[in-house]
C-alpha positions as a LaTeX table, in Angstrom:
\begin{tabular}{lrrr}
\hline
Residue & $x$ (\AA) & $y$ (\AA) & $z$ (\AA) \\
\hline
Unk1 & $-25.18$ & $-4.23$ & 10.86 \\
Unk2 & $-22.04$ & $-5.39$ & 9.07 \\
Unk3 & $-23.04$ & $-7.40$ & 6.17 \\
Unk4 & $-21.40$ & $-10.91$ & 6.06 \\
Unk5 & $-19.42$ & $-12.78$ & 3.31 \\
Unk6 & $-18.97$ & $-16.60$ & 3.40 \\
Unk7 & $-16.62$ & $-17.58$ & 0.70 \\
Unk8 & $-17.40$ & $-21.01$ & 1.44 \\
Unk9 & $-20.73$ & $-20.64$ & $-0.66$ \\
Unk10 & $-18.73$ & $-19.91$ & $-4.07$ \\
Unk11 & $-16.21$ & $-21.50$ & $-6.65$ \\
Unk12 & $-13.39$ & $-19.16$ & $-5.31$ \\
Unk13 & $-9.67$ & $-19.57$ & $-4.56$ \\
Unk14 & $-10.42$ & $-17.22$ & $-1.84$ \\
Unk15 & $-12.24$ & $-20.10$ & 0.75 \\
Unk16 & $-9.02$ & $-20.76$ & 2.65 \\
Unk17 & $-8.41$ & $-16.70$ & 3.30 \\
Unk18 & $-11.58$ & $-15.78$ & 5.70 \\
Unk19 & $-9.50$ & $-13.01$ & 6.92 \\
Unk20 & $-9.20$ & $-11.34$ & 3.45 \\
Unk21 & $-13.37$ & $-11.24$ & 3.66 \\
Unk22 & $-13.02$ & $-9.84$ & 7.33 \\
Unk23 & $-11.27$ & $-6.70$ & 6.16 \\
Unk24 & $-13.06$ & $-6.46$ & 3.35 \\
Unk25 & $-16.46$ & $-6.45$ & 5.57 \\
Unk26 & $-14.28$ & $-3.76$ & 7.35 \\
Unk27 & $-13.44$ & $-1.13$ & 4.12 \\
Unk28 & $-16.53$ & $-2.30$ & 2.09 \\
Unk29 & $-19.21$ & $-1.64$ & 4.51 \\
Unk30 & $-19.63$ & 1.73 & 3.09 \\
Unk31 & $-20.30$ & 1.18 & 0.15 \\
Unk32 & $-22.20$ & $-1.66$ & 0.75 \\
Unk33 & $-25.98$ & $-0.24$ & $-0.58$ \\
Unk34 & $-24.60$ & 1.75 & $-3.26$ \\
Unk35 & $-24.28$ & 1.59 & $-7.29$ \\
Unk36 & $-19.81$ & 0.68 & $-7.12$ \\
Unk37 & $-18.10$ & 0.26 & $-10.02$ \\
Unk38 & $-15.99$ & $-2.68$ & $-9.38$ \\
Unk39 & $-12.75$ & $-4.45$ & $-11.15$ \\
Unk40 & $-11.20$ & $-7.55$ & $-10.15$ \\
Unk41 & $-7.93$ & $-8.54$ & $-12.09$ \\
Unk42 & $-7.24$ & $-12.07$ & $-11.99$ \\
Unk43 & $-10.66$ & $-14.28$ & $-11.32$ \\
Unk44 & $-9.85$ & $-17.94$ & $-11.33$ \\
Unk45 & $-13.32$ & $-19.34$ & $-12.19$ \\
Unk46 & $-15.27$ & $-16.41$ & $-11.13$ \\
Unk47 & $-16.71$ & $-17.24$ & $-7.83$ \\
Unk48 & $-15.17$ & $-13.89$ & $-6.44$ \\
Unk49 & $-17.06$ & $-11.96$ & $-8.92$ \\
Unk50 & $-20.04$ & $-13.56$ & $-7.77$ \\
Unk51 & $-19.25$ & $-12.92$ & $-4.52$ \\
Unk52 & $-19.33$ & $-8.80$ & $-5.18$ \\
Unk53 & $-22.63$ & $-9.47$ & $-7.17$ \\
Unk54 & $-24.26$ & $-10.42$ & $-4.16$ \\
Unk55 & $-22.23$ & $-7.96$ & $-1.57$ \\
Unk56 & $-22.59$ & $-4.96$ & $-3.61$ \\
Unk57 & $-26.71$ & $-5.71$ & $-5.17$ \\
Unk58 & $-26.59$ & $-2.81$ & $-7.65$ \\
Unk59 & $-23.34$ & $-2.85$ & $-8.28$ \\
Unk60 & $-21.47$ & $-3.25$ & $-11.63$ \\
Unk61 & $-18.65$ & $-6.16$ & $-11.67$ \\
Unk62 & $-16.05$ & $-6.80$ & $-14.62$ \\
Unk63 & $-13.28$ & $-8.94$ & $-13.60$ \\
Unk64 & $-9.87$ & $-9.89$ & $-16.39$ \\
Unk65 & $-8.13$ & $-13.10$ & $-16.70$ \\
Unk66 & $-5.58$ & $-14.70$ & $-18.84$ \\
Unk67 & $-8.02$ & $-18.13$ & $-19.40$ \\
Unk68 & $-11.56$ & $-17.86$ & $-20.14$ \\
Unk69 & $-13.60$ & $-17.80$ & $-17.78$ \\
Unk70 & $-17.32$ & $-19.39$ & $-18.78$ \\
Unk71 & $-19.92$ & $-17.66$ & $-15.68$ \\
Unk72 & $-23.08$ & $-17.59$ & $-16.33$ \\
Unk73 & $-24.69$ & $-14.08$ & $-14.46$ \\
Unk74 & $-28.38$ & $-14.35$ & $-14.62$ \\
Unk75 & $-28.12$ & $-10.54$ & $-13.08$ \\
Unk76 & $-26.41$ & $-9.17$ & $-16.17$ \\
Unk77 & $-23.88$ & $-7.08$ & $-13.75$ \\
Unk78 & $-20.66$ & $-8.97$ & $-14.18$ \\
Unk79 & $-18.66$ & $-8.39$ & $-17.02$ \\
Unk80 & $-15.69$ & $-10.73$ & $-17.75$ \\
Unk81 & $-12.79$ & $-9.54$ & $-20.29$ \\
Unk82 & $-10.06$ & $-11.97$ & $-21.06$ \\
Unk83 & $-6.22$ & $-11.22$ & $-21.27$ \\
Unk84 & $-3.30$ & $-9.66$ & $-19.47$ \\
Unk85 & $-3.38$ & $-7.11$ & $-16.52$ \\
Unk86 & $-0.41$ & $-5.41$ & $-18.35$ \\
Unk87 & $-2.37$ & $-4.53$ & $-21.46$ \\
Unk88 & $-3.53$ & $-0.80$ & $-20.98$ \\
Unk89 & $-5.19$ & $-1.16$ & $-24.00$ \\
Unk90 & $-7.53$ & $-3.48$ & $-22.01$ \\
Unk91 & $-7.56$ & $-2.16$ & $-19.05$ \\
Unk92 & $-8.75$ & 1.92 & $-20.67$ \\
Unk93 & $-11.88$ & $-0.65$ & $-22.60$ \\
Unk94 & $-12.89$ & $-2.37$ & $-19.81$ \\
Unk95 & $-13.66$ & 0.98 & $-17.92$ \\
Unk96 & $-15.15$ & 2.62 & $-20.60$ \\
Unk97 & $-17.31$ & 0.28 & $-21.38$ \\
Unk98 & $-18.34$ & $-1.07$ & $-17.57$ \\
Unk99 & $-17.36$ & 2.21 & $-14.85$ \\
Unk100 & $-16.93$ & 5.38 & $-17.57$ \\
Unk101 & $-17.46$ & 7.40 & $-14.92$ \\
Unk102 & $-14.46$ & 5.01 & $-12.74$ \\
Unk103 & $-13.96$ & 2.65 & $-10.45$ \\
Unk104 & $-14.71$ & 2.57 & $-6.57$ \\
Unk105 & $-13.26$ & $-0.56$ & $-5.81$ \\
Unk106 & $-10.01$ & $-2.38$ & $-7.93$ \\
Unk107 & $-8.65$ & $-5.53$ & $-6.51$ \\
Unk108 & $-5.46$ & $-7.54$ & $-7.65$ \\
Unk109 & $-5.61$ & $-10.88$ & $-7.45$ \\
Unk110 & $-3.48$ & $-11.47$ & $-10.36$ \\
Unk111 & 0.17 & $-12.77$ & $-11.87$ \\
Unk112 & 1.74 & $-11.57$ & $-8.44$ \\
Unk113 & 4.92 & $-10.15$ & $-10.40$ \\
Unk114 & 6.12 & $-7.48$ & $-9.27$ \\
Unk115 & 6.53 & $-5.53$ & $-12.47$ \\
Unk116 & 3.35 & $-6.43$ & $-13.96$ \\
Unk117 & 1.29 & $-5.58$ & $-10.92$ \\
Unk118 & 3.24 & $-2.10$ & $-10.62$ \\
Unk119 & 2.12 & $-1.91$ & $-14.20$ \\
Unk120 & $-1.30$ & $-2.16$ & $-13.93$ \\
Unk121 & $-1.59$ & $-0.41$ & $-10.63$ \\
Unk122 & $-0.36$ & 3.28 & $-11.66$ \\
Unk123 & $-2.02$ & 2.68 & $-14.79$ \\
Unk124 & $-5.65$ & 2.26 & $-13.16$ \\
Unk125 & $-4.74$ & 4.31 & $-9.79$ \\
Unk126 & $-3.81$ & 7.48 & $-11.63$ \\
Unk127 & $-6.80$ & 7.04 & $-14.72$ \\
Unk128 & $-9.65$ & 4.77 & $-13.71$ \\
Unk129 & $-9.63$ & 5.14 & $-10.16$ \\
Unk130 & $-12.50$ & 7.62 & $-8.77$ \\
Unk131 & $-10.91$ & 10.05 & $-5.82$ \\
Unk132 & $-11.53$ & 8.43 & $-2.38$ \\
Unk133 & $-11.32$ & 5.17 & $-4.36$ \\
Unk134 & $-9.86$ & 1.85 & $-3.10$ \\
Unk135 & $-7.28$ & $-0.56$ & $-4.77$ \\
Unk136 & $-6.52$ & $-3.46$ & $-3.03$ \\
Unk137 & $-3.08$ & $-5.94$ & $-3.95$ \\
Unk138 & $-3.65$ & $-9.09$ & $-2.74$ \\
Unk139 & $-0.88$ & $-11.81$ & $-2.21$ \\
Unk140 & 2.05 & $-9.41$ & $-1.87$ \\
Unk141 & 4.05 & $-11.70$ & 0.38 \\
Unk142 & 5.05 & $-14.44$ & $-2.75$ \\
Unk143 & 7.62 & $-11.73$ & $-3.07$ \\
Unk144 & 9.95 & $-14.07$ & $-0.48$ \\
Unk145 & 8.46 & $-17.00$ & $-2.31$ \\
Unk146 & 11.96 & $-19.11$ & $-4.51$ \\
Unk147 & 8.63 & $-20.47$ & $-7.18$ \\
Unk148 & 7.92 & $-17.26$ & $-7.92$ \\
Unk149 & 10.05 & $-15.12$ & $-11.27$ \\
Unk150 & 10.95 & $-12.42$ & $-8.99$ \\
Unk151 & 10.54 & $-14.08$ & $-5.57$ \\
Unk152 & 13.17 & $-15.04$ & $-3.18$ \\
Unk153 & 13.71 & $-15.95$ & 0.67 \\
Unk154 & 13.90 & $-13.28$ & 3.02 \\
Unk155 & 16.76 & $-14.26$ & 5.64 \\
Unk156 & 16.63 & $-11.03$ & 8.16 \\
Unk157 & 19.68 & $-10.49$ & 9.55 \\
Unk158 & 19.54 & $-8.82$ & 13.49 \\
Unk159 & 22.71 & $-7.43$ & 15.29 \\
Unk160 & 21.07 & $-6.04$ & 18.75 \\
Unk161 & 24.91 & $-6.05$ & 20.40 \\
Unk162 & 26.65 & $-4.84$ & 17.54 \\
Unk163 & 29.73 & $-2.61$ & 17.68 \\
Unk164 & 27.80 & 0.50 & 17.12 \\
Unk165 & 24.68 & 0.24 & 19.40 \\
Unk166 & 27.63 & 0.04 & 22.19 \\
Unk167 & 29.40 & 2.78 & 21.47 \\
Unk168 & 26.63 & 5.42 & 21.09 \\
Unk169 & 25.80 & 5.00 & 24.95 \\
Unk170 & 29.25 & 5.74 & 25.72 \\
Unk171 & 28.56 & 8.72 & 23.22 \\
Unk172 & 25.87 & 10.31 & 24.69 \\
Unk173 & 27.50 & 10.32 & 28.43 \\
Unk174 & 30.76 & 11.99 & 26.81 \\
Unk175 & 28.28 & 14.58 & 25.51 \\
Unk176 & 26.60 & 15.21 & 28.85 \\
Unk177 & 30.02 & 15.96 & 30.93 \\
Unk178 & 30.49 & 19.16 & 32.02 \\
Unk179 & 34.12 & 18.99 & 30.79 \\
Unk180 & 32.68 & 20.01 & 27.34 \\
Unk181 & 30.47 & 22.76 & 28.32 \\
Unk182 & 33.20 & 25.15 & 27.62 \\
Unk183 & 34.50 & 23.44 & 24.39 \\
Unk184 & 32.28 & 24.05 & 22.11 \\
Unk185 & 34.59 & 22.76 & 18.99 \\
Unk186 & 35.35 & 19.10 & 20.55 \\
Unk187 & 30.91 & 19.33 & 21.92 \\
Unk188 & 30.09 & 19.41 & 18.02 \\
Unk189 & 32.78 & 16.82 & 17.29 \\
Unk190 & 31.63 & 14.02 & 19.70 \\
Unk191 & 28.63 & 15.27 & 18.22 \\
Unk192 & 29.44 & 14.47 & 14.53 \\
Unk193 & 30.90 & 10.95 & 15.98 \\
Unk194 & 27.59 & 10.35 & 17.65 \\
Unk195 & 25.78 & 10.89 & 14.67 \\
Unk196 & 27.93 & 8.45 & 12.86 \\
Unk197 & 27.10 & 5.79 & 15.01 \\
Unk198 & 23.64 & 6.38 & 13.85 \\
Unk199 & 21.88 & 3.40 & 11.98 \\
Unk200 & 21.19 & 5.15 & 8.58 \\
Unk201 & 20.36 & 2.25 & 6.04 \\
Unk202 & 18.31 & $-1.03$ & 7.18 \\
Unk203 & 18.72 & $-3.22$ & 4.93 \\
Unk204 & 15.80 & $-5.22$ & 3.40 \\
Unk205 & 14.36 & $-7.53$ & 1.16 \\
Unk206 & 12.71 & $-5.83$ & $-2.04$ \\
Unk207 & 12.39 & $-8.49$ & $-4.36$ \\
Unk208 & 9.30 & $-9.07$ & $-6.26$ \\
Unk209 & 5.49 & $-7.61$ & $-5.21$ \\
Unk210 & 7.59 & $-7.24$ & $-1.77$ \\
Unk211 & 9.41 & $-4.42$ & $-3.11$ \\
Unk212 & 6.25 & $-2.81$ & $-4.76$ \\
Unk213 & 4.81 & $-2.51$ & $-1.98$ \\
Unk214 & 7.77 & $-0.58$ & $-0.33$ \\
Unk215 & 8.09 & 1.25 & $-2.96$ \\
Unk216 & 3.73 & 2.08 & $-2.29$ \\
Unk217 & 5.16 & 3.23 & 1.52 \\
Unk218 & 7.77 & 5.72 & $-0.46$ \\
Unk219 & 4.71 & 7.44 & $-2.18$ \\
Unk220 & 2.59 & 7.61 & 1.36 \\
Unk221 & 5.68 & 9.59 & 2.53 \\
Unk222 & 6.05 & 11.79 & $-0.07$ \\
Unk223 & 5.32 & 15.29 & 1.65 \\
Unk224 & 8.29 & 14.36 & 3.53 \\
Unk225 & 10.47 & 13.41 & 0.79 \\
Unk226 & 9.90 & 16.45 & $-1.23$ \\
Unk227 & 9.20 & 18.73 & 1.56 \\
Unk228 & 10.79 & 22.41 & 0.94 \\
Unk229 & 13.13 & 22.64 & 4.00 \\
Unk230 & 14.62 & 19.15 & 4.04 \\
Unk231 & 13.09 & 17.09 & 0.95 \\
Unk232 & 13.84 & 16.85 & $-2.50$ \\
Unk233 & 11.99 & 19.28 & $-5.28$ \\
Unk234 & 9.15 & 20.00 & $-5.93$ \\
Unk235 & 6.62 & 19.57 & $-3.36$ \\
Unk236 & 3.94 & 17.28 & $-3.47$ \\
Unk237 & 1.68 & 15.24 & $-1.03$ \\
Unk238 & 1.09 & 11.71 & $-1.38$ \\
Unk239 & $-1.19$ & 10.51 & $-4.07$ \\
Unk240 & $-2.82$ & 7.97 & $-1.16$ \\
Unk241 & $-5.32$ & 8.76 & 1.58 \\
Unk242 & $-4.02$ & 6.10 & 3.56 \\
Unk243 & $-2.02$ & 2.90 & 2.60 \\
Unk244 & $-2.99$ & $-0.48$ & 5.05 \\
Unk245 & $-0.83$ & $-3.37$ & 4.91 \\
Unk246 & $-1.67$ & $-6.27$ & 6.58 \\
Unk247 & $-0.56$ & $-10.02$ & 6.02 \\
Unk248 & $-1.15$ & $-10.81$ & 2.15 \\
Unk249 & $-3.41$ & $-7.47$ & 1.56 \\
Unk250 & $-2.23$ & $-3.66$ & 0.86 \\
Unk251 & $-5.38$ & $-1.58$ & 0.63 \\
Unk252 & $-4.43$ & 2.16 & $-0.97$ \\
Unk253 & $-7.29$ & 4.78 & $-0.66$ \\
Unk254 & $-6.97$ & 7.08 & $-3.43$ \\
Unk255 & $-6.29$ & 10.74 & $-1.81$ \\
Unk256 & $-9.41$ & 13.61 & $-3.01$ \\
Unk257 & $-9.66$ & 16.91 & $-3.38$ \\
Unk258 & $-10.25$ & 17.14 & 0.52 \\
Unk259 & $-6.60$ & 15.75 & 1.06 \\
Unk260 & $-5.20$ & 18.19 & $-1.48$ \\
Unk261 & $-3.28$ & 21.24 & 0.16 \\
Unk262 & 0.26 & 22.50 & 1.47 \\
Unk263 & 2.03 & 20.12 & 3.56 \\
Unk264 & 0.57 & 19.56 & 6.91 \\
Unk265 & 3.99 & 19.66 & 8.71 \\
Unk266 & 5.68 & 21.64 & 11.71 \\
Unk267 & 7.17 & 24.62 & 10.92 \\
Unk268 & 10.99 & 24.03 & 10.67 \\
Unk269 & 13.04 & 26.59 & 12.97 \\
Unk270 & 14.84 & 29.52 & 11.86 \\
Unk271 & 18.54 & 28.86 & 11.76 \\
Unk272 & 20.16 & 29.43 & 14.73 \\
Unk273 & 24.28 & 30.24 & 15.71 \\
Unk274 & 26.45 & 26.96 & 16.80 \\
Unk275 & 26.55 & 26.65 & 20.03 \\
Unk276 & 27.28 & 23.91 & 22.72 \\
Unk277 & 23.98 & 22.88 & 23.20 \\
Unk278 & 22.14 & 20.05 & 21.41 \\
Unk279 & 20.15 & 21.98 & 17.99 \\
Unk280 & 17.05 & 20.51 & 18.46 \\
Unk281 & 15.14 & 20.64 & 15.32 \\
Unk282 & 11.02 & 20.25 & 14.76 \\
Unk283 & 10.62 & 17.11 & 13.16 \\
Unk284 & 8.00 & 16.17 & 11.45 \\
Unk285 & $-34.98$ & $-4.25$ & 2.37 \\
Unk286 & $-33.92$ & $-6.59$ & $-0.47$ \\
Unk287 & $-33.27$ & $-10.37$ & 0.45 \\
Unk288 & $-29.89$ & $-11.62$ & 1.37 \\
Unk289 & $-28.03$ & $-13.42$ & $-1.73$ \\
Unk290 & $-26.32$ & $-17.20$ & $-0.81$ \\
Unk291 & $-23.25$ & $-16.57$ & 1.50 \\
Unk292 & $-24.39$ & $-12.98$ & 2.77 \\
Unk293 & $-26.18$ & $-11.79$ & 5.82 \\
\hline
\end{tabular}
């Protein structure tokens, strides 16, 4: 049985979000009965760190904000730091003295700035972050906020009859004529002009925690980007498990030793001679705490 969180019960910014708590119920079910090391990074007035108190019963809680926070933990698990999310210095004392052997669970739920929360995110992912870990950004959309430093309206722009998705039709039928089966030459030109007509760049909107978090997808792909027949050296896979993005949550499982390994691709075809046919290539039993059940 899933074990339920109702905000509603605490002094949390959070109340208004319920569907933040229902994919947290999803991802935190595991680790529901067991000791997790958890950091929160940005707490308002606490009520979220109360909230993990009572989710995770054994569990160790240290949360950082800029202001004070005065919470009174009868339980002795939460631990509250004050100051920036961009202070390493901080960040390498609150582990050692809360999770030295890491954290299971880091959220973000703080200044929303792009920079900063890149900051603090490779900081804690790459050194304080247990394998098979989970950091969660919360918020990410106040990157196409105008109030935000680094935010700024998104205005997509769509061309569905544009010049080019016109021509490449016309394109591909010039390509399947028999009239080129015995040219090979003006084949592997139309060819070349078909490729042209190829969308190759979409642009998009990368300001602020927005563009963090595409830059997040860039690291998910990274067997591709570096991979030895078609990538850029030297060969890695992606520091992530999995990455989830969802409206105002990106949840990044850190990748273990069991995701470790050469890259799990096709094999890529030996070179062949140019010919007139299309190269085809191989692509890649305690009591429930107040506000749980």
């Amino acid at each position: 049985m899933v074990r339920r969180i109702t905000p509603g019960l605490y002094n949390t910014d959070k109340q208004s979000f319920d569907a933040y708590f229902r994919t947290y119920e999803e991802f935190f079910a595991p680790l529901a009965d067991r000791d997790v090391h958890l950091l929160e990074l940005g707490i308002s007035q606490g009520g979220s760190l109360e909230i993990w108190r009572d989710y995770f019963r054994t569990g160790t809680i240290a949360g950082i904000d800029i202001a004070a926070v005065p919470l009174r933990d009868p339980s002795g698990r939460i631990h509250v730091y004050r100051g920036l999310q961009q202070d390493t210095a901080l960040l390498d004392r609150v582990r050692a003295e809360t999770a030295p052997g890491g954290f299971d669970i880091i959220i973000d739920d703080c200044s929303h700035i792009g920079e900063f929360t890149a900051l603090s995110f490779w900081h804690l992912f790459d050194r304080h972050l247990k394998p098979g870990g989970l950091y969660v950004i919360e918020d990410w959309g106040t990157g196409y906020m105008r109030g935000m430093p680094d935010g700024k309206a998104c205005r997509p722009k769509t061309r569905p009859g544009s010049l080019r998705s016109r021509l490449r039709p016309l394109a591909e039928r010039l390509i399947a004529r028999p009239v080129l089966a015995g040219r090979p030459r003006a084949a592997r030109l139309v060819r070349a002009a078909m490729n042209r007509l190829v969308r190759k760049n979409f642009p998009s909107h990368t300001h602020g925690l927005v563009g963090f978090v595409k830059q997040l997808v860039d690291e998910a792909g990274m067997a591709d980007i570096t991979h030895p027949a078609w990538g850029t050296p030297p060969a890695r896979p992606s520091r992530f498990r999995f990455v989830r993005i969802s409206h105002g949550q990106v949840i990044i499982a850190k990748a273990g030793a069991a995701d470790a390994g050469p890259h799990r691709r096709p094999p890529v075809p030996a070179r062949r001679r140019r010919s007139a046919s299309p190269r085809k290539t191989t692509r890649p039993g305690r009591r429930a705490s107040p506000g749980l059940s």
